PDB file of C-alpha atoms in Angstrom:
ATOM      1  CA  MET O  24     -52.245   1.971  42.927  1.00 55.00           C
ATOM      2  CA  LEU O  25     -54.222  -0.368  45.134  1.00 57.00           C
ATOM      3  CA  PRO O  26     -57.602  -1.323  43.669  1.00 60.00           C
ATOM      4  CA  ALA O  27     -60.559  -0.553  45.911  1.00 61.00           C
ATOM      5  CA  PRO O  28     -62.964  -3.274  47.004  1.00 60.00           C
ATOM      6  CA  ASP O  29     -65.786  -3.797  44.546  1.00 61.00           C
ATOM      7  CA  TYR O  30     -68.657  -2.126  46.402  1.00 58.00           C
ATOM      8  CA  HIS O  31     -71.147  -2.542  43.557  1.00 58.00           C
ATOM      9  CA  GLN O  32     -70.643  -6.185  42.628  1.00 54.00           C
ATOM     10  CA  GLN O  33     -71.203  -7.741  46.013  1.00 57.00           C
ATOM     11  CA  SER O  34     -73.060  -7.162  49.190  1.00 64.00           C
ATOM     12  CA  GLY O  35     -71.147  -7.212  52.413  1.00 71.00           C
ATOM     13  CA  SER O  36     -70.584  -5.613  55.729  1.00 79.00           C
ATOM     14  CA  PHE O  37     -68.081  -2.949  56.631  1.00 76.00           C
ATOM     15  CA  ALA O  38     -65.823  -5.659  58.076  1.00 80.00           C
ATOM     16  CA  ASP O  39     -66.107  -7.752  54.886  1.00 82.00           C
ATOM     17  CA  PHE O  40     -64.976  -4.845  52.731  1.00 80.00           C
ATOM     18  CA  GLN O  41     -62.187  -4.016  55.193  1.00 81.00           C
ATOM     19  CA  GLN O  42     -60.943  -7.599  54.979  1.00 83.00           C
ATOM     20  CA  GLN O  43     -61.053  -7.469  51.189  1.00 82.00           C
ATOM     21  CA  LEU O  44     -58.999  -4.260  51.186  1.00 80.00           C
ATOM     22  CA  LEU O  45     -56.534  -5.663  53.709  1.00 82.00           C
ATOM     23  CA  SER O  46     -56.050  -8.797  51.589  1.00 81.00           C
ATOM     24  CA  ARG O  47     -55.133  -6.550  48.650  1.00 77.00           C
ATOM     25  CA  TRP O  48     -52.760  -4.471  50.797  1.00 76.00           C
ATOM     26  CA  GLN O  49     -50.768  -7.272  52.431  1.00 73.00           C
ATOM     27  CA  PRO O  50     -48.995  -8.535  49.271  1.00 71.00           C
ATOM     28  CA  LEU O  51     -47.853  -4.968  48.582  1.00 70.00           C
ATOM     29  CA  GLN O  52     -46.103  -4.698  51.951  1.00 70.00           C
ATOM     30  CA  SER O  53     -43.138  -6.720  50.690  1.00 66.00           C
ATOM     31  CA  LEU O  54     -42.876  -4.619  47.518  1.00 65.00           C
ATOM     32  CA  ILE O  55     -42.761  -1.276  49.291  1.00 66.00           C
ATOM     33  CA  ALA O  56     -39.273   0.172  49.380  1.00 63.00           C
ATOM     34  CA  GLN O  57     -37.778   1.676  52.488  1.00 69.00           C
ATOM     35  CA  GLY O  58     -38.731   5.285  53.043  1.00 72.00           C
ATOM     36  CA  PRO O  59     -41.867   7.222  53.777  1.00 80.00           C
ATOM     37  CA  ILE O  60     -45.199   5.763  52.700  1.00 83.00           C
ATOM     38  CA  ILE O  61     -47.887   8.352  52.102  1.00 87.00           C
ATOM     39  CA  LEU O  62     -51.273   6.699  51.771  1.00 88.00           C
ATOM     40  CA  ILE O  63     -53.820   8.580  49.636  1.00 89.00           C
ATOM     41  CA  ALA O  64     -57.387   7.295  49.661  1.00 90.00           C
ATOM     42  CA  GLU O  65     -60.805   8.599  48.679  1.00 89.00           C
ATOM     43  CA  GLY O  66     -64.441   7.994  49.615  1.00 89.00           C
ATOM     44  CA  ASN O  67     -65.476   4.550  50.860  1.00 88.00           C
ATOM     45  CA  THR O  68     -61.936   3.228  50.526  1.00 89.00           C
ATOM     46  CA  ALA O  69     -60.605   6.032  52.713  1.00 89.00           C
ATOM     47  CA  GLY O  70     -63.306   5.143  55.223  1.00 88.00           C
ATOM     48  CA  LEU O  71     -62.277   1.493  55.279  1.00 88.00           C
ATOM     49  CA  LEU O  72     -58.617   2.434  55.711  1.00 88.00           C
ATOM     50  CA  GLN O  73     -59.379   4.530  58.795  1.00 86.00           C
ATOM     51  CA  GLY O  74     -60.376   1.404  60.674  1.00 84.00           C
ATOM     52  CA  LEU O  75     -57.472  -0.659  59.384  1.00 86.00           C
ATOM     53  CA  LEU O  76     -55.012   2.036  60.437  1.00 88.00           C
ATOM     54  CA  SER O  77     -56.656   2.383  63.851  1.00 86.00           C
ATOM     55  CA  GLU O  78     -56.544  -1.378  64.395  1.00 85.00           C
ATOM     56  CA  ARG O  79     -52.887  -1.335  63.253  1.00 83.00           C
ATOM     57  CA  ALA O  80     -53.739  -3.909  60.562  1.00 82.00           C
ATOM     58  CA  ILE O  81     -51.873  -1.618  58.159  1.00 83.00           C
ATOM     59  CA  ALA O  82     -48.582  -0.440  59.600  1.00 78.00           C
ATOM     60  CA  ASN O  83     -45.560   1.628  58.600  1.00 81.00           C
ATOM     61  CA  ILE O  84     -47.589   4.450  57.086  1.00 86.00           C
ATOM     62  CA  SER O  85     -45.842   7.813  57.344  1.00 88.00           C
ATOM     63  CA  ALA O  86     -48.797  10.053  56.429  1.00 91.00           C
ATOM     64  CA  LEU O  87     -52.400   9.862  55.285  1.00 92.00           C
ATOM     65  CA  VAL O  88     -54.218  12.009  52.743  1.00 93.00           C
ATOM     66  CA  SER O  89     -57.912  11.310  53.205  1.00 92.00           C
ATOM     67  CA  ILE O  90     -60.203  12.618  50.482  1.00 90.00           C
ATOM     68  CA  GLY O  91     -63.827  12.616  51.566  1.00 90.00           C
ATOM     69  CA  ALA O  92     -63.704   9.529  53.802  1.00 90.00           C
ATOM     70  CA  TYR O  93     -67.110   8.107  54.683  1.00 88.00           C
ATOM     71  CA  TRP O  94     -69.230   4.991  54.963  1.00 86.00           C
ATOM     72  CA  PRO O  95     -72.958   5.058  54.141  1.00 84.00           C
ATOM     73  CA  GLU O  96     -74.024   3.473  57.448  1.00 86.00           C
ATOM     74  CA  PRO O  97     -74.217   6.230  60.112  1.00 88.00           C
ATOM     75  CA  ALA O  98     -72.725   4.163  62.947  1.00 88.00           C
ATOM     76  CA  TYR O  99     -69.627   3.302  60.918  1.00 86.00           C
ATOM     77  CA  ASN O 100     -69.412   6.788  59.453  1.00 86.00           C
ATOM     78  CA  ASN O 101     -69.264   8.311  62.944  1.00 87.00           C
ATOM     79  CA  LEU O 102     -66.575   5.816  63.933  1.00 88.00           C
ATOM     80  CA  ILE O 103     -64.546   6.615  60.798  1.00 85.00           C
ATOM     81  CA  GLN O 104     -64.696  10.322  61.498  1.00 83.00           C
ATOM     82  CA  GLN O 105     -63.445   9.796  65.057  1.00 86.00           C
ATOM     83  CA  GLN O 106     -60.634   7.520  63.877  1.00 87.00           C
ATOM     84  CA  LEU O 107     -59.559  10.073  61.289  1.00 85.00           C
ATOM     85  CA  ILE O 108     -58.628  12.672  63.909  1.00 85.00           C
ATOM     86  CA  ASN O 109     -57.040  10.180  66.318  1.00 86.00           C
ATOM     87  CA  HIS O 110     -54.293   8.764  64.106  1.00 86.00           C
ATOM     88  CA  ASN O 111     -50.783   9.237  65.433  1.00 87.00           C
ATOM     89  CA  LEU O 112     -49.449  10.334  62.059  1.00 89.00           C
ATOM     90  CA  PRO O 113     -49.805  13.401  59.840  1.00 92.00           C
ATOM     91  CA  VAL O 114     -53.304  13.475  58.330  1.00 92.00           C
ATOM     92  CA  LEU O 115     -54.508  15.789  55.591  1.00 93.00           C
ATOM     93  CA  ASP O 116     -58.303  15.618  55.511  1.00 93.00           C
ATOM     94  CA  ILE O 117     -59.517  17.027  52.199  1.00 91.00           C
ATOM     95  CA  VAL O 118     -63.150  18.151  52.240  1.00 90.00           C
ATOM     96  CA  SER O 119     -65.440  19.639  49.603  1.00 87.00           C
ATOM     97  CA  PRO O 120     -69.097  20.605  49.307  1.00 86.00           C
ATOM     98  CA  SER O 121     -69.292  18.210  46.354  1.00 84.00           C
ATOM     99  CA  PHE O 122     -68.343  15.168  48.459  1.00 87.00           C
ATOM    100  CA  HIS O 123     -70.791  12.655  49.926  1.00 89.00           C
ATOM    101  CA  PRO O 124     -73.169  14.230  52.488  1.00 91.00           C
ATOM    102  CA  ALA O 125     -71.875  11.865  55.196  1.00 89.00           C
ATOM    103  CA  THR O 126     -68.425  13.444  54.845  1.00 87.00           C
ATOM    104  CA  GLN O 127     -69.758  16.972  54.858  1.00 86.00           C
ATOM    105  CA  ALA O 128     -71.949  16.365  57.909  1.00 86.00           C
ATOM    106  CA  THR O 129     -68.956  15.663  60.142  1.00 87.00           C
ATOM    107  CA  ALA O 130     -66.303  17.989  58.647  1.00 89.00           C
ATOM    108  CA  LEU O 131     -66.733  20.847  61.123  1.00 89.00           C
ATOM    109  CA  GLN O 132     -66.865  18.450  64.082  1.00 88.00           C
ATOM    110  CA  ARG O 133     -63.603  16.791  62.940  1.00 89.00           C
ATOM    111  CA  GLN O 134     -61.881  20.129  62.568  1.00 89.00           C
ATOM    112  CA  VAL O 135     -62.904  21.341  66.034  1.00 90.00           C
ATOM    113  CA  GLN O 136     -62.055  18.067  67.807  1.00 88.00           C
ATOM    114  CA  ALA O 137     -58.735  17.707  66.021  1.00 87.00           C
ATOM    115  CA  ARG O 138     -57.588  21.149  67.141  1.00 85.00           C
ATOM    116  CA  MET O 139     -57.836  19.928  70.717  1.00 87.00           C
ATOM    117  CA  THR O 140     -56.493  16.399  70.284  1.00 86.00           C
ATOM    118  CA  ASN O 141     -54.229  15.997  67.257  1.00 87.00           C
ATOM    119  CA  PRO O 142     -51.587  18.538  66.210  1.00 89.00           C
ATOM    120  CA  LEU O 143     -50.755  16.345  63.192  1.00 90.00           C
ATOM    121  CA  TYR O 144     -54.244  16.713  61.674  1.00 91.00           C
ATOM    122  CA  ARG O 145     -55.023  19.339  59.031  1.00 92.00           C
ATOM    123  CA  GLN O 146     -58.277  19.845  57.207  1.00 92.00           C
ATOM    124  CA  TYR O 147     -58.162  21.403  53.769  1.00 89.00           C
ATOM    125  CA  PRO O 148     -61.175  22.502  51.710  1.00 87.00           C
ATOM    126  CA  LEU O 149     -61.095  21.622  48.023  1.00 82.00           C
ATOM    127  CA  LEU O 150     -63.102  24.451  46.545  1.00 77.00           C
ATOM    128  CA  GLY O 151     -63.731  25.762  43.074  1.00 70.00           C
ATOM    129  CA  VAL O 152     -61.508  23.439  41.045  1.00 63.00           C
ATOM    130  CA  ASP O 153     -64.428  22.311  38.888  1.00 65.00           C
ATOM    131  CA  GLN O 154     -65.365  25.943  38.066  1.00 70.00           C
ATOM    132  CA  HIS O 155     -61.822  27.371  37.975  1.00 72.00           C
ATOM    133  CA  PRO O 156     -59.233  24.836  36.769  1.00 71.00           C
ATOM    134  CA  ALA O 157     -56.404  27.311  37.503  1.00 75.00           C
ATOM    135  CA  LEU O 158     -57.076  26.700  41.203  1.00 77.00           C
ATOM    136  CA  LEU O 159     -55.746  23.173  40.781  1.00 76.00           C
ATOM    137  CA  THR O 160     -52.192  24.564  40.810  1.00 80.00           C
ATOM    138  CA  THR O 161     -52.904  26.201  44.156  1.00 81.00           C
ATOM    139  CA  GLN O 162     -54.348  22.965  45.503  1.00 80.00           C
ATOM    140  CA  VAL O 163     -51.271  20.993  44.425  1.00 81.00           C
ATOM    141  CA  LYS O 164     -48.949  23.586  46.003  1.00 86.00           C
ATOM    142  CA  THR O 165     -50.918  23.312  49.228  1.00 85.00           C
ATOM    143  CA  LEU O 166     -50.525  19.535  49.238  1.00 83.00           C
ATOM    144  CA  LEU O 167     -46.793  19.827  48.593  1.00 85.00           C
ATOM    145  CA  GLY O 168     -46.487  22.432  51.358  1.00 88.00           C
ATOM    146  CA  TRP O 169     -48.281  20.120  53.798  1.00 88.00           C
ATOM    147  CA  LEU O 170     -45.907  17.309  52.893  1.00 86.00           C
ATOM    148  CA  GLN O 171     -42.888  19.564  53.475  1.00 89.00           C
ATOM    149  CA  THR O 172     -44.125  20.839  56.833  1.00 87.00           C
ATOM    150  CA  SER O 173     -44.866  17.241  57.822  1.00 87.00           C
ATOM    151  CA  GLY O 174     -41.234  16.337  57.193  1.00 84.00           C
ATOM    152  CA  PHE O 175     -41.343  14.707  53.743  1.00 82.00           C
TER     153      PHE O 175
END
C-alpha cells in the first residue's frame, strides 16, 4: 500500500502534492512484479493520480479503480474529472452520495461524457453499504466482475 501525501501536515499546491506522491511511487516501480497492475485510489490521492496518469508520469498501469476522486480547488477538480474519463485503460469510477461534494457534482457529467468517448470507463454507485452490510458482498462481486470483463 502506497502512503498518501500528508495533506494535513503541510500546505502546498496540487503540483506539490503530486510530486510528493510520485516520489513515493517511483521506488515501488522496481519492486512491482511482471503482470497486471491495478491501481486503487481514493479521494484526494485518486485525484492526484489522475494527473500523474494523464501526464504518463506513472506508467504500466493495467487498470484504475477510482473511489471518489476529487481535489478541493474547483479548477483542478474539473481537470481531474476530465482526465478520469480520458484514460486509455479500464477505469472503474466508484461514486457514492456520501463522498465529497466535489466528486458528486461531476459524477453525472463524467458518466455521460464517458459513454461517448471511452468504452473502457465504467461508473459504479456504492450505495447502502453503511445501512445494509450484506450489500458489501454484492459490491465485491461487482468489482470482481468488472475485473474479469476487463481481462484480468
